[in-house]
Backbone as a chain_set.jsonl record, in Angstrom:
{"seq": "XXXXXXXXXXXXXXXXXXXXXXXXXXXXXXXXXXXXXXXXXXXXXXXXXXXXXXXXXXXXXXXXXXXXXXXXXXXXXXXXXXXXXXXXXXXXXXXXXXXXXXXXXXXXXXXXXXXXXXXXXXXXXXXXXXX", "coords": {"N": [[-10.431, -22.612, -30.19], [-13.002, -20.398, -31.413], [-14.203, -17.518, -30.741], [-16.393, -15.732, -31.37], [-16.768, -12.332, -32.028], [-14.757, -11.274, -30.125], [-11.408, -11.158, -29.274], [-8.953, -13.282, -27.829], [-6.06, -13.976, -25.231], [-3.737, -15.783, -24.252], [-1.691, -16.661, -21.597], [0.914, -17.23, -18.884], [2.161, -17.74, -15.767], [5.083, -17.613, -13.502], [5.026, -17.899, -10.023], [6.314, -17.621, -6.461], [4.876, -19.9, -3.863], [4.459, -20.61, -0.625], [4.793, -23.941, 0.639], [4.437, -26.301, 3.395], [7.548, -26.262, 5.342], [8.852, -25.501, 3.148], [9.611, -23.652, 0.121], [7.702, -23.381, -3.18], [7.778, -23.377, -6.116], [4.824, -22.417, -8.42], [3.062, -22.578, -11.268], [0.739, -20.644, -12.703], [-2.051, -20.588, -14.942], [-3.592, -18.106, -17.506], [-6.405, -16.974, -19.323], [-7.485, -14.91, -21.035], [-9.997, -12.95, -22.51], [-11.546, -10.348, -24.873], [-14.379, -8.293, -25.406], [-15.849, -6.834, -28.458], [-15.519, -4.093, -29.742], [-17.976, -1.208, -30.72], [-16.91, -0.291, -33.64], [-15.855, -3.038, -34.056], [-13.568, -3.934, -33.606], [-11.154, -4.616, -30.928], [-9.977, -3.554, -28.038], [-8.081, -3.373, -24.809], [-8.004, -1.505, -23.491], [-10.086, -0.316, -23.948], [-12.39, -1.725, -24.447], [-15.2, -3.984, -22.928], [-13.756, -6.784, -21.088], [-12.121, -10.129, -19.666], [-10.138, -11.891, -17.65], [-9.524, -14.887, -16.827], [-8.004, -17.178, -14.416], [-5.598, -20.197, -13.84], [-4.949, -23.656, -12.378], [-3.976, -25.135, -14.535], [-4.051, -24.726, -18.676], [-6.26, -25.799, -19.593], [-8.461, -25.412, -18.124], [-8.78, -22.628, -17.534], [-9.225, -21.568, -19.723], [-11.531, -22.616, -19.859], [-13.238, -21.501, -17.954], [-13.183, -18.822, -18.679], [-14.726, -19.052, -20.961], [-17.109, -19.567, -20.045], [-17.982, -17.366, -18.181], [-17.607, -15.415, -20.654], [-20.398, -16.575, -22.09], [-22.041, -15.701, -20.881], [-21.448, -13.123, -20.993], [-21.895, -11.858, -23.339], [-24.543, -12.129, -24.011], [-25.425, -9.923, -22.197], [-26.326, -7.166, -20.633], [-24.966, -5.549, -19.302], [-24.524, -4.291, -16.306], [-22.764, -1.942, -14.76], [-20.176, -1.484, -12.029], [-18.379, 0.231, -10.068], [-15.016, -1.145, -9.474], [-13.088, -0.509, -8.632], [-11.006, 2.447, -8.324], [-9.906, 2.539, -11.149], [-11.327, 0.807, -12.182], [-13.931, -0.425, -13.688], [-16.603, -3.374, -13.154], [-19.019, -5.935, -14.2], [-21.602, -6.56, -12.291], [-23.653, -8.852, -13.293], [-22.379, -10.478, -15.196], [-19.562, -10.298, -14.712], [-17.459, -9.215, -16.465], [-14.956, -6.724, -16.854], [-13.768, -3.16, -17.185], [-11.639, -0.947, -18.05], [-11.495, 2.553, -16.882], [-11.896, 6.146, -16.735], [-10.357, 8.188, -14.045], [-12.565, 7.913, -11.143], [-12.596, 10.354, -9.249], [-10.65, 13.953, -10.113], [-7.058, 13.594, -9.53], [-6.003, 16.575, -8.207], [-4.329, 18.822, -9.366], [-0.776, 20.371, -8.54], [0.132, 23.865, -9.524], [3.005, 24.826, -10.872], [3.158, 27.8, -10.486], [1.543, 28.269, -8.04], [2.649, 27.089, -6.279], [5.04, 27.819, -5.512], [3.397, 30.581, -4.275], [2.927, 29.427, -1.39], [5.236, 29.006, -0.862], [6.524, 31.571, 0.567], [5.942, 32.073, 3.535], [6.906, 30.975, 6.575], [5.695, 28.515, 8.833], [4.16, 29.326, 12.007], [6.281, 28.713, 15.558], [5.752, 27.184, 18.697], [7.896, 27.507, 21.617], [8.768, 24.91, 23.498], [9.525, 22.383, 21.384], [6.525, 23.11, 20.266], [5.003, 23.409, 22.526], [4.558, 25.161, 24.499], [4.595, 28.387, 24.501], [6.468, 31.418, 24.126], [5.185, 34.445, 26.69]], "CA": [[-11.83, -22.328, -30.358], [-13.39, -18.994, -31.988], [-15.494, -16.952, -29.885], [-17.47, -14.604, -32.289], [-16.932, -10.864, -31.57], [-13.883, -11.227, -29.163], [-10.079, -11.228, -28.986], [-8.476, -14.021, -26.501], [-4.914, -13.846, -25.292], [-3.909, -16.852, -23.186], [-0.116, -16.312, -20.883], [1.563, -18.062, -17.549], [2.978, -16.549, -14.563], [5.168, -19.14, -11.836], [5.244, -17.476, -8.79], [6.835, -18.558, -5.432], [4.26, -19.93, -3.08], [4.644, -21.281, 1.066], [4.721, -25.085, 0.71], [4.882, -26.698, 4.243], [8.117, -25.295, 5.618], [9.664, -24.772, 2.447], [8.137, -22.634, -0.845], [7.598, -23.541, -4.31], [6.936, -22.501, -7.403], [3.852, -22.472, -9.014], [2.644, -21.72, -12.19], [-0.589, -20.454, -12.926], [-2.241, -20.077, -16.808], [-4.566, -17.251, -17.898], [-6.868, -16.722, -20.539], [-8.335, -13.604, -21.662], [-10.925, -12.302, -23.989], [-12.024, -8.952, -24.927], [-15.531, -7.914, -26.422], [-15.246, -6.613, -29.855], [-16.376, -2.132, -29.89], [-19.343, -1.362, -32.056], [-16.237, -0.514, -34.86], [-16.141, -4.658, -34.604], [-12.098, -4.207, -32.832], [-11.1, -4.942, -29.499], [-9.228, -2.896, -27.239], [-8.561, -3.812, -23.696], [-8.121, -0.398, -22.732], [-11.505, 0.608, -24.437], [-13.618, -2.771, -24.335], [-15.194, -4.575, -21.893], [-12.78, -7.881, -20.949], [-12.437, -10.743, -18.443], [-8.744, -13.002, -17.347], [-9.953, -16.623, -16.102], [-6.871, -18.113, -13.68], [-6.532, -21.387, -13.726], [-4.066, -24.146, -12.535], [-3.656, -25.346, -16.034], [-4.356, -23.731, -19.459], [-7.749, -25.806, -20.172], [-9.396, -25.256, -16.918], [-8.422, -21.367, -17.133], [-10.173, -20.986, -21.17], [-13.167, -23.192, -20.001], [-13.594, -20.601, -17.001], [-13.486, -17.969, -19.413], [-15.602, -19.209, -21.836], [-18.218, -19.498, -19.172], [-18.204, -15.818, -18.84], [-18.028, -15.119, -22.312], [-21.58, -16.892, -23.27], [-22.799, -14.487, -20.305], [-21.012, -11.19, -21.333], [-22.085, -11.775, -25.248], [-25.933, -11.469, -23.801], [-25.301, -9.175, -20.692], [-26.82, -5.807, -20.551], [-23.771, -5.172, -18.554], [-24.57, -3.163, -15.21], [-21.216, -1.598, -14.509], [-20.373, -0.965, -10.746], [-17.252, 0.498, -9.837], [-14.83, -1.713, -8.294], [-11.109, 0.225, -8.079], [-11.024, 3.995, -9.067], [-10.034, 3.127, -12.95], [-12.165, 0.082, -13.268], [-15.484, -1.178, -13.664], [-17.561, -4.645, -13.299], [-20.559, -5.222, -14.476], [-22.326, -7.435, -11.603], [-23.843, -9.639, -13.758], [-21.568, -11.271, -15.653], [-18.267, -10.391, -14.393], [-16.584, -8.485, -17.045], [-14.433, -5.318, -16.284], [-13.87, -2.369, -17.957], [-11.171, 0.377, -17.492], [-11.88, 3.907, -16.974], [-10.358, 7.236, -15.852], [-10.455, 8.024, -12.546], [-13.574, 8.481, -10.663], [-12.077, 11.61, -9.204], [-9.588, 13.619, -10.518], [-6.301, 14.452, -8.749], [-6.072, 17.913, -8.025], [-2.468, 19.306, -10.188], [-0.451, 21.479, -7.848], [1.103, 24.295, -10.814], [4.504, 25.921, -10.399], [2.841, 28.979, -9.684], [0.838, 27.761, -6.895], [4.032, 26.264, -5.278], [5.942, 29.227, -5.501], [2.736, 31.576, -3.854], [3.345, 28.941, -0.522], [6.596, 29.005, 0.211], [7.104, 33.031, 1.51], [5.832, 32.529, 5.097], [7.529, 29.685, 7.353], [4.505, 28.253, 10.328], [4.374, 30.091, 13.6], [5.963, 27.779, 16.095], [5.926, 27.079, 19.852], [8.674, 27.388, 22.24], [9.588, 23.674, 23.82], [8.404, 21.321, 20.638], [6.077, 23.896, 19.628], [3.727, 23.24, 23.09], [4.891, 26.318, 25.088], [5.014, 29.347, 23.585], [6.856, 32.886, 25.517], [4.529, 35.536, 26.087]], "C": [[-11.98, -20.848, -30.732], [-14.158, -18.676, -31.344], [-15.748, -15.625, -30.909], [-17.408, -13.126, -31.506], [-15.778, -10.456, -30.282], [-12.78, -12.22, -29.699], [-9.764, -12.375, -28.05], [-6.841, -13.847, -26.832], [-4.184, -14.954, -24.104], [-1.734, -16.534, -22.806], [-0.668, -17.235, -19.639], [1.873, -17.221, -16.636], [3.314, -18.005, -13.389], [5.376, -17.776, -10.823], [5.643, -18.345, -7.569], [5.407, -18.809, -4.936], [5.037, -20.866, -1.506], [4.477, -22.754, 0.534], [5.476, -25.972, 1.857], [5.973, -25.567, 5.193], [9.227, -24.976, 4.879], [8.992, -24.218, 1.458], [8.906, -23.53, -2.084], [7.161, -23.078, -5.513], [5.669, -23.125, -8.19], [3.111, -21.509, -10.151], [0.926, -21.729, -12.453], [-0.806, -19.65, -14.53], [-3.209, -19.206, -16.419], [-4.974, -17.115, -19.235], [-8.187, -15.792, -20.769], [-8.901, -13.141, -22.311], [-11.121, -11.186, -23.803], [-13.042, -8.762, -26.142], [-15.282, -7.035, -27.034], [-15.986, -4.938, -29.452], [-17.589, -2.368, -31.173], [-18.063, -1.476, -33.502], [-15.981, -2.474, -35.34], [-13.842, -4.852, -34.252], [-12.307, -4.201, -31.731], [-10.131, -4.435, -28.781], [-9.666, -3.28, -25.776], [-8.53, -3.079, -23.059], [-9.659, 0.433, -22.952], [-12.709, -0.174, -23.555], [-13.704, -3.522, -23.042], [-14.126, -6.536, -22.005], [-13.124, -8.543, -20.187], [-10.89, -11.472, -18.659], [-9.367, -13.954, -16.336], [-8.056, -16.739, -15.187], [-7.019, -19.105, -13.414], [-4.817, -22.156, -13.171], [-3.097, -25.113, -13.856], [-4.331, -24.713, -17.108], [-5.824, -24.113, -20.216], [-8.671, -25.085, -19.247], [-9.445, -23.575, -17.187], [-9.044, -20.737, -18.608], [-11.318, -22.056, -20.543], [-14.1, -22.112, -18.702], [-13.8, -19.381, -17.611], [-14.703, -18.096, -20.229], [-16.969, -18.811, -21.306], [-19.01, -17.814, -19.2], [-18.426, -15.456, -19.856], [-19.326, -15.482, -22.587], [-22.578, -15.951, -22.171], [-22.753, -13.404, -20.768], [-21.908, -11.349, -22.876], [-23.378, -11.518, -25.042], [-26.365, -10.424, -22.892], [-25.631, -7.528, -20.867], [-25.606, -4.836, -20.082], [-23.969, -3.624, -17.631], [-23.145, -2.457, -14.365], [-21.074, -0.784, -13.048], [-18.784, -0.699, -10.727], [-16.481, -0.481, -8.996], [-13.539, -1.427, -7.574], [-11.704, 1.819, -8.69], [-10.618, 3.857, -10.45], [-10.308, 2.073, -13.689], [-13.606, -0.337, -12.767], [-16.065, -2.309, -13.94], [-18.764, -4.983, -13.28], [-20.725, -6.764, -13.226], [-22.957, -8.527, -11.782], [-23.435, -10.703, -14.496], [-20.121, -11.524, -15.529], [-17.12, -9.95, -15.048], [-16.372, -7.636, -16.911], [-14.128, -4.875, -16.983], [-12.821, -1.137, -17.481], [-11.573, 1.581, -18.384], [-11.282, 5.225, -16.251], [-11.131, 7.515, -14.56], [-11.897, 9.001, -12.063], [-13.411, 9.78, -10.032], [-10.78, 12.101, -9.15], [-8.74, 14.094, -9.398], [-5.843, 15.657, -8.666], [-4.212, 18.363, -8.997], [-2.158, 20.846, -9.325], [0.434, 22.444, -9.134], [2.091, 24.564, -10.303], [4.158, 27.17, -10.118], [1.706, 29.049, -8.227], [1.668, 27.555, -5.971], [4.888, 27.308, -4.425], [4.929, 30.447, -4.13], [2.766, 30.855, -2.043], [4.223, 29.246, 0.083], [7.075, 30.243, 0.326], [6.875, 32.661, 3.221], [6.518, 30.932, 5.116], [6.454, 29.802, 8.86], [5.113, 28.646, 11.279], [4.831, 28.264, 14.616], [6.093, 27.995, 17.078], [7.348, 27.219, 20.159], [8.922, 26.065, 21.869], [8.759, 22.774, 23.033], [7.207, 21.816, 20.366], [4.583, 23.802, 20.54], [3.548, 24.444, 23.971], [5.451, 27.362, 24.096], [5.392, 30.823, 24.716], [5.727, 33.766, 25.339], [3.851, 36.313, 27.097]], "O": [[-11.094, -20.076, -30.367], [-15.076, -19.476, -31.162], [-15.018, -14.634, -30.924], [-18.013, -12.931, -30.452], [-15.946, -9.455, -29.585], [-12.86, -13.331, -30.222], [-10.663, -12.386, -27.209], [-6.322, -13.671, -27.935], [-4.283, -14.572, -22.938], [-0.839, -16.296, -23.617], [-1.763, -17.725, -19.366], [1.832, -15.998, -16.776], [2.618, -18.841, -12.812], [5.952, -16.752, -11.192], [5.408, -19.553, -7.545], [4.565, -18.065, -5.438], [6.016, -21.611, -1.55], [3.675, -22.64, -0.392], [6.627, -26.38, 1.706], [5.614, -24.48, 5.645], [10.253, -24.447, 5.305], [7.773, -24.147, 1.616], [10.001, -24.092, -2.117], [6.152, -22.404, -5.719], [5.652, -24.314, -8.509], [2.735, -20.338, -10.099], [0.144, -22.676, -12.381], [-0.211, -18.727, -15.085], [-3.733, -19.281, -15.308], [-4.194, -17.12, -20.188], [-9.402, -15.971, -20.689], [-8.175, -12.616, -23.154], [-10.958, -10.738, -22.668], [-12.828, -8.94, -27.341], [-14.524, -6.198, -26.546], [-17.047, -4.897, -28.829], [-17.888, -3.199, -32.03], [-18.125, -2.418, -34.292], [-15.949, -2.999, -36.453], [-13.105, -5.744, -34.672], [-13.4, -3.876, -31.268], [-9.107, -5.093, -28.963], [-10.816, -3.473, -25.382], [-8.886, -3.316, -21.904], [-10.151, 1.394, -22.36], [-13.483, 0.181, -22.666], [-12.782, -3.721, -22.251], [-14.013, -7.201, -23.035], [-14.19, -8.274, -19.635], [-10.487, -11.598, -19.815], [-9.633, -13.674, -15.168], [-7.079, -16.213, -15.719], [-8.052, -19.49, -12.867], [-3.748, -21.584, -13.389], [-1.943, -25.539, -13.915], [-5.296, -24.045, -16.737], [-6.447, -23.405, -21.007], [-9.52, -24.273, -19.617], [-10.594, -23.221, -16.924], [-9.325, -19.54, -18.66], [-12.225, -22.063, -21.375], [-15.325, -22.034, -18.617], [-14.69, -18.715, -17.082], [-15.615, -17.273, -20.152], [-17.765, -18.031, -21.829], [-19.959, -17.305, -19.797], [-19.575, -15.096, -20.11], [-19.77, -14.745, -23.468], [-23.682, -15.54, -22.527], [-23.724, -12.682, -20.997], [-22.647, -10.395, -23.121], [-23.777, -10.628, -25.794], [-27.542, -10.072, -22.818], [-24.748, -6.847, -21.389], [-25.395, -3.675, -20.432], [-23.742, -2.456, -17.948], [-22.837, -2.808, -13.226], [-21.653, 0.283, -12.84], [-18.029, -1.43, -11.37], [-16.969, -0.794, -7.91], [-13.064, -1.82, -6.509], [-12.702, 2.052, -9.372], [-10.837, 4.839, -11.159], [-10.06, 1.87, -14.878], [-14.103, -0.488, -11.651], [-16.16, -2.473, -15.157], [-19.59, -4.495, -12.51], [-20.056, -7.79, -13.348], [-23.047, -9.324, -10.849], [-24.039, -11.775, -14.48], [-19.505, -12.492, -15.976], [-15.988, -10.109, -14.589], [-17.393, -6.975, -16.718], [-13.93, -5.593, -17.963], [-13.192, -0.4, -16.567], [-11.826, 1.763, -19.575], [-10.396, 5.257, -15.397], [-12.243, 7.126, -14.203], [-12.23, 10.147, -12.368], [-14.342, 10.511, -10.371], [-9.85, 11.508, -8.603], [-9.193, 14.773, -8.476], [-4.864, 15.708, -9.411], [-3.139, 17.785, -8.821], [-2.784, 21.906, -9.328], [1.348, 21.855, -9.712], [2.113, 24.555, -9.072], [4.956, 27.761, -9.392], [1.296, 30.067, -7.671], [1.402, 27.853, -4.807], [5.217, 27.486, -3.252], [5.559, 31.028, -3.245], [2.621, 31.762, -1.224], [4.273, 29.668, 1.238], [8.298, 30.234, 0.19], [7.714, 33.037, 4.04], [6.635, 30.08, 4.236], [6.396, 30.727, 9.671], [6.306, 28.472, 11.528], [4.234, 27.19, 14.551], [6.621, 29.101, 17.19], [8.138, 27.102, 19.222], [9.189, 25.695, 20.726], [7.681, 22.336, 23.433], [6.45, 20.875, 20.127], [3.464, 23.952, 20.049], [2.387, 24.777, 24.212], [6.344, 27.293, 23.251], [4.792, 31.148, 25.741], [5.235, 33.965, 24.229], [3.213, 37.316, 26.779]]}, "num_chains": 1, "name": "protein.A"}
């Protein structure tokens, strides 16, 4: 099927699972779309996306699709839901982004201006001190 203005990319994955008191494998399908940028391409690092899981590979594009005829009209209210992605609430498509805050970069001259002194410590385990 063609979905107008979006990419799909459909993959597997078996994984073990617990079954009783022995495990099994189980595979699970996915199928992925990604809404097209104003340029009219689709990046899944740019554009907004969605991955359906399914126990087989119809059930897992008809779960997508679903989404899809939402996202294609969706204003898309984007709430944070990890530090480098975003979901819009309404329809369920996510979006990565860089990190809501950044991590601080210790330099090599920063590192260096640390390590002259060595911490004052106690006597016995550093709870008694002589004096």
């Amino acid at each position: 099927m063609i979905w107008i203005g979006a990419i799909q990319k459909t993959g597997s994955l078996s994984r073990l699972e617990p079954f009783g008191k022995d495990v099994r494998a189980v595979t699970v399908y996915t199928h992925t779309f990604v809404l097209g940028g104003q340029d009219g391409l689709a990046d899944d690092r740019e554009d907004p996306f969605f991955t359906a899981s399914a126990a087989t590979p119809g059930e897992a594009e008809a779960q997508a699709h679903a989404v899809y005829l939402k996202a294609i009209s969706c204003s898309h209210d984007m709430k944070r839901k990890a530090p480098m992605l975003l979901e819009c609430c309404l329809c369920g498509v996510q979006q990565r982004t860089a990190l809501a805050h950044p991590v601080p970069v210790v330099t090599p001259s920063a590192a260096v201006k640390g390590k002259g002194k060595k911490p004052q410590r106690g006597g016995l385990f550093g709870w008694l001190r002589p004096g």
